[in-house]
Coordinates of C-alpha atoms and ligand atoms in Angstrom, one line a residue:
M1 CA 32.8 88.2 38.8
A2 CA 31.6 91.1 35.4
Q3 CA 35.7 91.8 35.9
D4 CA 36.6 88.3 35.3
E5 CA 33.1 87.6 32.4
H6 CA 34.4 91.5 30.7
M7 CA 38.3 90.2 31.1
Q8 CA 37.1 86.7 29.2
K9 CA 35.2 88.4 26.7
Q10 CA 38.7 91.2 25.6
Q11 CA 41.1 87.3 25.6
Y12 CA 38.6 85.6 23.2
Q13 CA 38.0 88.3 21.2
A14 CA 42.2 89.7 20.8
L15 CA 41.9 85.1 20.4
G16 CA 39.8 85.3 17.9
A17 CA 41.3 88.1 16.0
D18 CA 45.1 86.1 15.8
L19 CA 43.6 83.1 14.8
E20 CA 41.2 84.6 12.3
H21 CA 45.1 86.7 10.7
R22 CA 46.3 83.2 10.4
G23 CA 43.6 82.3 8.4
I24 CA 41.7 80.5 11.4
D25 CA 37.3 79.8 11.0
V26 CA 37.1 79.8 14.2
A27 CA 33.8 80.1 13.8
A28 CA 34.4 76.1 12.4
V29 CA 37.1 75.6 15.2
S30 CA 34.1 76.7 18.0
E31 CA 30.9 74.4 16.4
A32 CA 33.5 71.2 16.2
L33 CA 34.6 71.8 20.4
K34 CA 31.0 72.1 21.2
A35 CA 30.6 68.5 19.5
Q36 CA 33.4 67.1 21.8
R37 CA 32.0 64.4 23.7
I38 CA 34.2 62.6 26.7
E39 CA 33.3 59.9 28.7
T40 CA 33.9 59.5 31.6
P41 CA 34.6 56.3 33.7
S42 CA 32.4 55.6 37.2
W43 CA 34.8 53.6 38.6
G44 CA 37.1 57.5 38.4
Y45 CA 34.5 58.7 41.9
G46 CA 34.9 56.2 44.2
N47 CA 37.7 55.2 46.8
S48 CA 41.0 53.0 44.9
G49 CA 44.1 52.8 45.1
T50 CA 47.4 50.8 44.4
R51 CA 48.4 47.4 46.0
F52 CA 50.7 49.2 48.5
G53 CA 47.0 50.8 50.0
V54 CA 44.2 52.5 49.1
F55 CA 43.4 56.1 51.3
P56 CA 40.0 57.0 50.9
Q57 CA 38.7 61.1 50.7
P58 CA 35.7 62.5 52.6
G59 CA 33.2 62.2 50.0
A60 CA 33.9 59.4 47.3
A61 CA 30.6 57.7 46.1
R62 CA 29.6 54.2 47.6
D63 CA 28.2 52.7 44.9
V64 CA 26.9 53.2 41.7
H65 CA 24.2 56.0 42.5
E66 CA 26.3 58.5 43.8
R67 CA 29.6 58.2 41.2
L68 CA 26.0 59.4 38.6
A69 CA 25.9 62.5 40.6
D70 CA 29.9 63.3 40.7
A71 CA 30.1 62.2 36.9
A72 CA 27.1 64.5 36.2
Q73 CA 28.6 67.4 38.5
V74 CA 31.5 67.2 35.7
H75 CA 29.1 67.5 33.2
K76 CA 27.0 70.2 34.1
A77 CA 31.5 72.0 34.9
T78 CA 32.0 71.8 31.0
G79 CA 29.6 70.5 29.3
V80 CA 31.1 67.8 26.7
C81 CA 30.6 64.8 29.9
P82 CA 27.2 64.1 28.8
S83 CA 27.8 60.1 29.5
V84 CA 29.4 57.8 32.3
A85 CA 30.7 54.5 31.5
L86 CA 30.0 50.9 33.8
H87 CA 31.6 48.2 34.6
I88 CA 30.1 45.7 35.7
P89 CA 29.8 43.5 38.8
W90 CA 31.4 46.8 40.5
D91 CA 27.5 48.8 39.4
L92 CA 25.3 45.7 39.5
V93 CA 22.1 47.4 40.5
D94 CA 18.6 44.5 40.6
D95 CA 16.8 47.8 38.3
F96 CA 19.5 48.8 35.0
A97 CA 16.0 50.5 33.2
A98 CA 16.0 52.7 36.6
L99 CA 19.4 53.5 36.6
S100 CA 18.9 54.6 33.1
Q101 CA 16.0 56.8 34.3
E102 CA 18.0 57.9 37.5
A103 CA 20.7 59.4 35.2
A104 CA 18.4 60.8 32.8
G105 CA 17.4 62.7 35.2
L106 CA 21.4 63.7 36.9
G107 CA 21.6 64.6 33.0
V108 CA 23.3 62.2 32.3
E109 CA 23.4 59.6 30.7
I110 CA 24.9 55.2 31.0
G111 CA 28.2 54.8 28.3
A112 CA 30.2 52.0 27.0
I113 CA 29.7 48.9 29.3
N114 CA 32.9 47.4 31.4
P115 CA 32.9 43.5 31.7
N116 CA 34.4 42.1 34.8
V117 CA 36.5 39.5 33.8
F118 CA 39.9 39.4 35.7
Q119 CA 38.4 39.9 39.2
S120 CA 36.9 36.3 40.9
E121 CA 38.6 33.3 41.8
T122 CA 37.5 31.7 39.3
Y123 CA 39.8 33.7 36.7
K124 CA 43.0 33.1 38.7
F125 CA 44.2 31.7 35.4
G126 CA 42.4 33.7 33.0
S127 CA 39.0 33.8 31.2
F128 CA 38.4 33.6 27.2
G129 CA 42.3 32.3 27.5
N130 CA 41.8 30.1 30.4
R131 CA 41.9 25.7 29.5
D132 CA 38.7 24.5 31.5
A133 CA 36.0 24.9 29.0
K134 CA 33.7 25.9 32.2
V135 CA 35.5 28.8 33.2
R136 CA 35.5 30.0 29.0
Q137 CA 31.4 29.9 29.4
Q138 CA 31.6 30.9 32.5
A139 CA 33.0 34.1 31.3
L140 CA 30.9 34.4 27.8
D141 CA 27.7 34.1 30.7
H142 CA 28.9 36.7 32.2
M143 CA 29.1 38.8 28.5
Q144 CA 25.9 37.6 27.7
Q145 CA 24.6 39.2 30.7
C146 CA 26.8 42.5 30.0
A147 CA 25.1 43.2 26.6
E148 CA 21.6 42.3 27.9
I149 CA 22.5 45.3 30.2
M150 CA 23.7 47.4 27.0
G151 CA 20.5 46.6 25.9
L152 CA 18.4 48.3 29.1
T153 CA 20.7 51.0 29.6
G154 CA 20.7 52.5 26.1
S155 CA 24.6 51.3 25.8
K156 CA 25.9 51.1 22.5
I157 CA 29.1 50.1 23.4
M158 CA 30.7 46.6 24.9
S159 CA 34.1 47.6 25.6
L160 CA 37.1 44.7 27.0
W161 CA 39.7 44.3 28.8
F162 CA 41.5 40.8 29.6
A163 CA 44.0 40.6 31.9
D164 CA 44.4 37.6 30.5
G165 CA 48.5 35.6 30.0
T166 CA 50.7 34.4 31.9
N167 CA 53.6 34.6 34.3
Y168 CA 56.1 32.4 33.5
A169 CA 57.7 30.4 30.1
G170 CA 56.1 27.5 29.3
Q171 CA 53.1 27.9 32.1
A172 CA 50.4 27.9 29.4
D173 CA 49.8 26.5 25.5
I174 CA 49.6 30.9 23.9
R175 CA 49.0 29.5 20.3
Q176 CA 45.6 27.6 22.0
R177 CA 45.2 30.7 24.3
K178 CA 44.4 32.6 21.0
Q179 CA 42.1 30.5 19.2
W180 CA 39.7 30.0 22.1
F181 CA 39.8 34.2 22.5
E182 CA 39.3 34.5 19.0
E183 CA 36.4 31.4 19.5
C184 CA 35.6 33.6 22.5
L185 CA 35.3 36.8 21.1
Q186 CA 33.0 35.7 18.1
A187 CA 31.0 34.1 20.3
T188 CA 30.1 38.0 22.5
H189 CA 30.2 40.0 19.2
G190 CA 27.1 37.3 18.0
M191 CA 25.6 38.7 22.0
L192 CA 25.3 42.5 21.1
P193 CA 22.5 44.1 21.0
E194 CA 22.0 45.4 16.5
D195 CA 23.2 49.0 17.6
G196 CA 26.0 48.0 19.4
R197 CA 29.5 47.4 19.4
M198 CA 33.1 46.0 20.9
L199 CA 35.8 47.8 20.8
V200 CA 39.2 45.0 22.5
E201 CA 41.7 46.8 24.5
Y202 CA 45.1 45.3 24.6
K203 CA 47.7 46.2 27.8
F204 CA 51.5 44.5 27.2
F205 CA 51.8 43.8 30.8
E206 CA 50.4 43.5 33.8
P207 CA 49.2 41.6 36.1
A208 CA 50.5 39.0 33.9
F209 CA 54.4 39.5 33.2
Y210 CA 55.3 37.0 30.9
H211 CA 53.0 36.9 28.0
T212 CA 49.2 38.7 28.3
D213 CA 46.4 37.6 25.0
I214 CA 46.4 40.7 23.8
G215 CA 49.8 42.3 24.7
D216 CA 49.4 44.8 21.6
W217 CA 47.4 46.7 18.7
G218 CA 48.2 44.2 16.2
M219 CA 47.0 41.3 18.1
A220 CA 44.0 43.9 19.3
L221 CA 43.2 44.5 15.1
H222 CA 43.6 40.9 14.7
F223 CA 41.2 39.8 17.4
A224 CA 38.8 42.5 17.0
R225 CA 38.4 41.4 12.4
A226 CA 38.6 37.4 13.5
A227 CA 35.6 39.1 15.8
G228 CA 33.3 40.2 13.6
P229 CA 32.1 43.6 11.3
R230 CA 31.4 45.8 14.7
A231 CA 34.2 45.0 16.4
E232 CA 37.0 47.8 16.7
V233 CA 40.1 48.4 18.6
L234 CA 40.3 50.6 21.7
V235 CA 43.9 52.7 23.2
D236 CA 44.0 53.3 26.2
L237 CA 46.9 55.3 26.7
G238 CA 49.0 54.1 29.4
H239 CA 49.3 50.1 28.4
H240 CA 52.0 51.1 26.1
A241 CA 55.6 50.4 27.0
P242 CA 57.2 53.1 27.3
G243 CA 58.5 55.0 24.2
T244 CA 56.2 53.7 21.9
N245 CA 54.7 56.5 19.7
I246 CA 50.9 56.2 19.7
E247 CA 50.2 58.7 17.6
H248 CA 51.3 56.0 14.4
I249 CA 49.0 54.0 16.1
V250 CA 46.3 56.0 16.0
A251 CA 47.0 56.6 12.3
F252 CA 47.8 53.1 11.7
L253 CA 44.4 51.7 13.3
M254 CA 42.1 54.7 11.6
D255 CA 43.6 54.4 8.3
E256 CA 42.3 50.6 8.1
G257 CA 39.2 51.8 10.1
K258 CA 39.1 50.2 12.9
L259 CA 40.4 52.4 15.8
G260 CA 36.6 52.2 18.0
G261 CA 37.9 54.6 20.6
F262 CA 40.5 55.9 23.5
H263 CA 41.3 54.9 27.5
F264 CA 42.7 58.2 28.3
N265 CA 44.9 58.9 31.0
N266 CA 48.8 59.2 31.4
R267 CA 51.4 57.5 32.6
K268 CA 55.1 58.0 33.6
Y269 CA 56.0 54.3 34.5
A270 CA 53.1 51.7 34.0
D271 CA 49.6 52.1 33.3
D272 CA 49.5 54.9 36.3
D273 CA 46.3 56.0 35.1
L274 CA 47.2 59.9 36.1
T275 CA 45.4 62.7 35.4
T276 CA 45.1 62.5 31.0
G277 CA 48.0 65.5 29.6
S278 CA 49.8 65.7 32.8
V279 CA 53.0 63.7 32.0
N280 CA 52.9 64.5 28.5
P281 CA 49.9 66.9 27.0
Y282 CA 52.4 67.0 23.8
E283 CA 50.7 63.0 23.6
V284 CA 47.5 64.3 23.4
F285 CA 47.5 67.4 21.3
L286 CA 49.6 64.4 19.2
I287 CA 46.9 61.6 18.7
Y288 CA 44.2 64.8 18.4
C289 CA 46.6 65.5 14.7
E290 CA 46.5 62.7 13.2
I291 CA 42.8 62.2 14.1
L292 CA 41.9 65.4 12.1
N293 CA 44.0 64.4 9.4
A294 CA 43.1 60.7 9.4
E295 CA 38.8 62.9 9.4
T296 CA 40.8 65.0 6.8
A297 CA 41.0 62.6 4.0
G298 CA 37.6 61.3 4.6
K299 CA 39.1 58.2 7.4
G300 CA 36.8 59.3 10.0
A301 CA 35.7 56.8 12.7
D302 CA 33.1 57.6 15.2
I303 CA 35.2 56.6 18.5
A304 CA 33.8 56.9 21.6
Y305 CA 36.5 59.1 23.4
M306 CA 36.4 57.9 27.1
I307 CA 38.5 58.3 30.1
D308 CA 39.8 55.5 32.6
Q309 CA 41.5 56.4 35.3
S310 CA 42.4 56.5 39.2
H311 CA 43.0 59.1 41.3
I312 CA 44.6 58.3 44.3
V313 CA 46.2 61.5 45.6
K314 CA 43.9 64.1 44.1
P315 CA 40.4 64.5 44.8
K316 CA 38.5 62.7 42.6
I317 CA 36.1 65.2 40.5
E318 CA 38.5 67.3 40.8
A319 CA 40.7 65.7 38.7
M320 CA 38.2 63.9 36.4
I321 CA 37.9 68.1 35.7
Q322 CA 41.1 68.9 34.9
S323 CA 41.4 65.4 32.8
V324 CA 38.4 66.5 30.8
L325 CA 40.3 70.2 30.3
N326 CA 43.2 69.0 29.0
I327 CA 41.3 67.1 26.6
Q328 CA 39.8 69.3 25.2
R329 CA 42.5 72.0 24.8
A330 CA 44.1 69.6 23.4
Y331 CA 42.0 69.0 20.7
A332 CA 41.3 72.5 20.6
R333 CA 44.9 73.3 19.6
A334 CA 45.1 70.6 16.7
L335 CA 41.9 72.3 15.4
L336 CA 44.4 75.4 14.9
V337 CA 46.8 73.3 13.0
D338 CA 47.0 75.0 9.4
R339 CA 47.4 72.2 7.2
K340 CA 47.7 73.6 4.3
A341 CA 51.6 75.5 5.5
L342 CA 51.4 71.0 6.9
A343 CA 51.5 69.6 3.7
Q344 CA 53.2 72.3 1.4
A345 CA 55.5 71.7 3.8
Q346 CA 55.8 68.1 3.6
A347 CA 56.0 68.0 -0.5
E348 CA 58.9 70.1 0.1
G349 CA 60.8 68.1 2.4
D350 CA 60.5 70.6 5.2
T351 CA 60.9 69.0 8.0
V352 CA 61.4 72.4 10.3
G353 CA 58.8 74.5 8.7
A354 CA 56.3 70.6 9.2
E355 CA 57.4 70.6 12.6
E356 CA 57.1 74.4 13.2
A357 CA 53.2 73.9 11.3
L358 CA 52.4 72.0 14.5
K359 CA 54.4 73.8 17.4
A360 CA 52.6 76.7 15.6
A361 CA 49.4 76.0 17.5
Y362 CA 50.6 73.6 19.8
E363 CA 51.5 76.5 21.7
T364 CA 48.5 78.8 21.0
D365 CA 46.3 79.6 24.2
V366 CA 43.8 78.1 23.9
R367 CA 41.7 79.2 27.1
P368 CA 39.7 82.1 25.8
L369 CA 38.5 80.2 23.3
L370 CA 37.5 77.0 25.5
A371 CA 35.9 79.8 28.2
Q372 CA 33.9 81.1 25.4
V373 CA 32.7 77.4 23.7
R374 CA 31.7 76.8 27.6
L375 CA 29.9 79.6 27.6
E376 CA 27.9 78.9 24.9
L377 CA 27.3 75.3 25.9
G378 CA 25.7 76.6 28.8
A379 CA 28.8 75.4 31.2
A380 CA 31.2 77.3 33.2
A381 CA 33.9 80.0 31.9
D382 CA 36.4 78.5 34.2
P383 CA 35.0 74.6 35.1
L384 CA 37.4 73.9 38.9
A385 CA 36.2 77.6 40.0
A386 CA 33.4 76.8 39.3
F387 CA 33.3 73.1 41.0
R388 CA 35.4 74.2 43.7
A389 CA 32.5 77.6 44.4
S390 CA 29.9 75.1 43.3
G391 CA 30.2 73.6 47.4
Y392 CA 29.4 70.4 46.1
L393 CA 32.2 68.4 47.3
D394 CA 31.4 69.6 51.0
R395 CA 28.4 69.0 51.1
V396 CA 28.8 65.0 49.9
A397 CA 31.3 64.7 52.3
E398 CA 28.6 65.5 54.9
E399 CA 26.1 63.4 53.6
R400 CA 28.6 60.3 52.4
V401 CA 29.0 58.2 55.8
G402 CA 30.4 56.1 55.8
A403 CA 32.9 56.9 52.9
L404 CA 35.8 56.4 54.5
E405 CA 35.7 53.0 54.7
G406 CA 34.5 50.1 52.5
A407 CA 37.3 51.1 50.4
A408 CA 38.2 49.0 46.3
S409 CA 41.7 48.7 44.9
W410 CA 42.7 47.2 41.2
G411 CA 45.4 47.0 39.7
Ligands
RM4_1 C1 42.8 48.1 33.2 C2 41.7 48.2 31.8 C3 40.9 48.4 31.5 C4 40.7 48.9 33.2 C5 40.6 48.9 34.0 C6 40.3 48.7 35.9 O1 43.9 48.2 33.5 O2 42.6 49.6 31.5 O3 40.1 49.6 31.4 O4 38.8 48.5 33.0 O5 42.3 48.1 34.1
MN2 MN1 41.6 50.8 29.7
MN3 MN1 44.2 50.2 32.5

């Protein structure tokens, strides 16, 4: 161990010297990395699957209490994941104030509240877009319940995703549904606690395959504006058509002051919910570059960085830690971009030089810097190794009897 620590120190010093030489303020970069926050989702810790099957894992969390405990392990190892998003009713309990206390005891807090108006039979033809006013009201009642849960848990964010849409041409009046969405989102805005805000997520297909009521970021932006001042857009990385330039969307929304948050994950084909940065780590880096560009221009925003993943073949806690590490790496590298060199290359029409300014940062091995940041945060220099060495998974695999049954599945 002492040997490892010694190596880590040496690597950090070498990297630090290189960065200073490149004119980078290492102390400022470290501070920014220490302030980074990434929220993990309760639903990433339980058994889940695809519509073809569910492969239960030994020790997978069986209820919200165990999901919080697992999330606390991710925070302990990484030092940057102090909050946990809840999905209602998957995480419904009788006493949310007590749940909040329980979370605090574990060293974490309740983050975004995610209403669920897509699973019950009633919502077969939609929630806010349903032609039946009684169903729309039922969805609104659920929003009210979620707003109350925000009050009880101190959550500041209601995170909204709708499965609403149609499967066949002619199935419904799309224009009419848009208006119902506007009305219902406005009503939901009125339910928010005083210090709360709402995020509107979009997705271009699935489970509806002909049209989805909030199909892209432009529609989400429209609906956020229609809902009220405390509504913003949520960008889920997996919710775009293949090839979409997500960093462009990020830049656009930040300039409009309407980027509220992210659901980090990665995809190869559809809404795959794979480990963030596993398929395309460069994309995550470019997203952070756009965020930093907007921040530098005085267009910074209070962005909720959340993970939305469902781990099917990987052990869940390890997969979550991996995601956090990938996100940290992307941010760290973006912080190393020589913005002056980039601006100069842009001004001179030097396309190669501009791209090279990004690549120089992207190709830097930031692992020693992040290890140092984690040590300073009181977390583990190597979170994955530390978690594996902790024996936590073996322990819960023994304790959590029945974890191999009762699997849930969603799309
Ligand atoms: C959706 C969307 C939502 C998530 C559900 C489980 O595809 O990404 O954010 O809450 O899945
Ligand atoms: Mn999502
Ligand atoms: Mn999704």
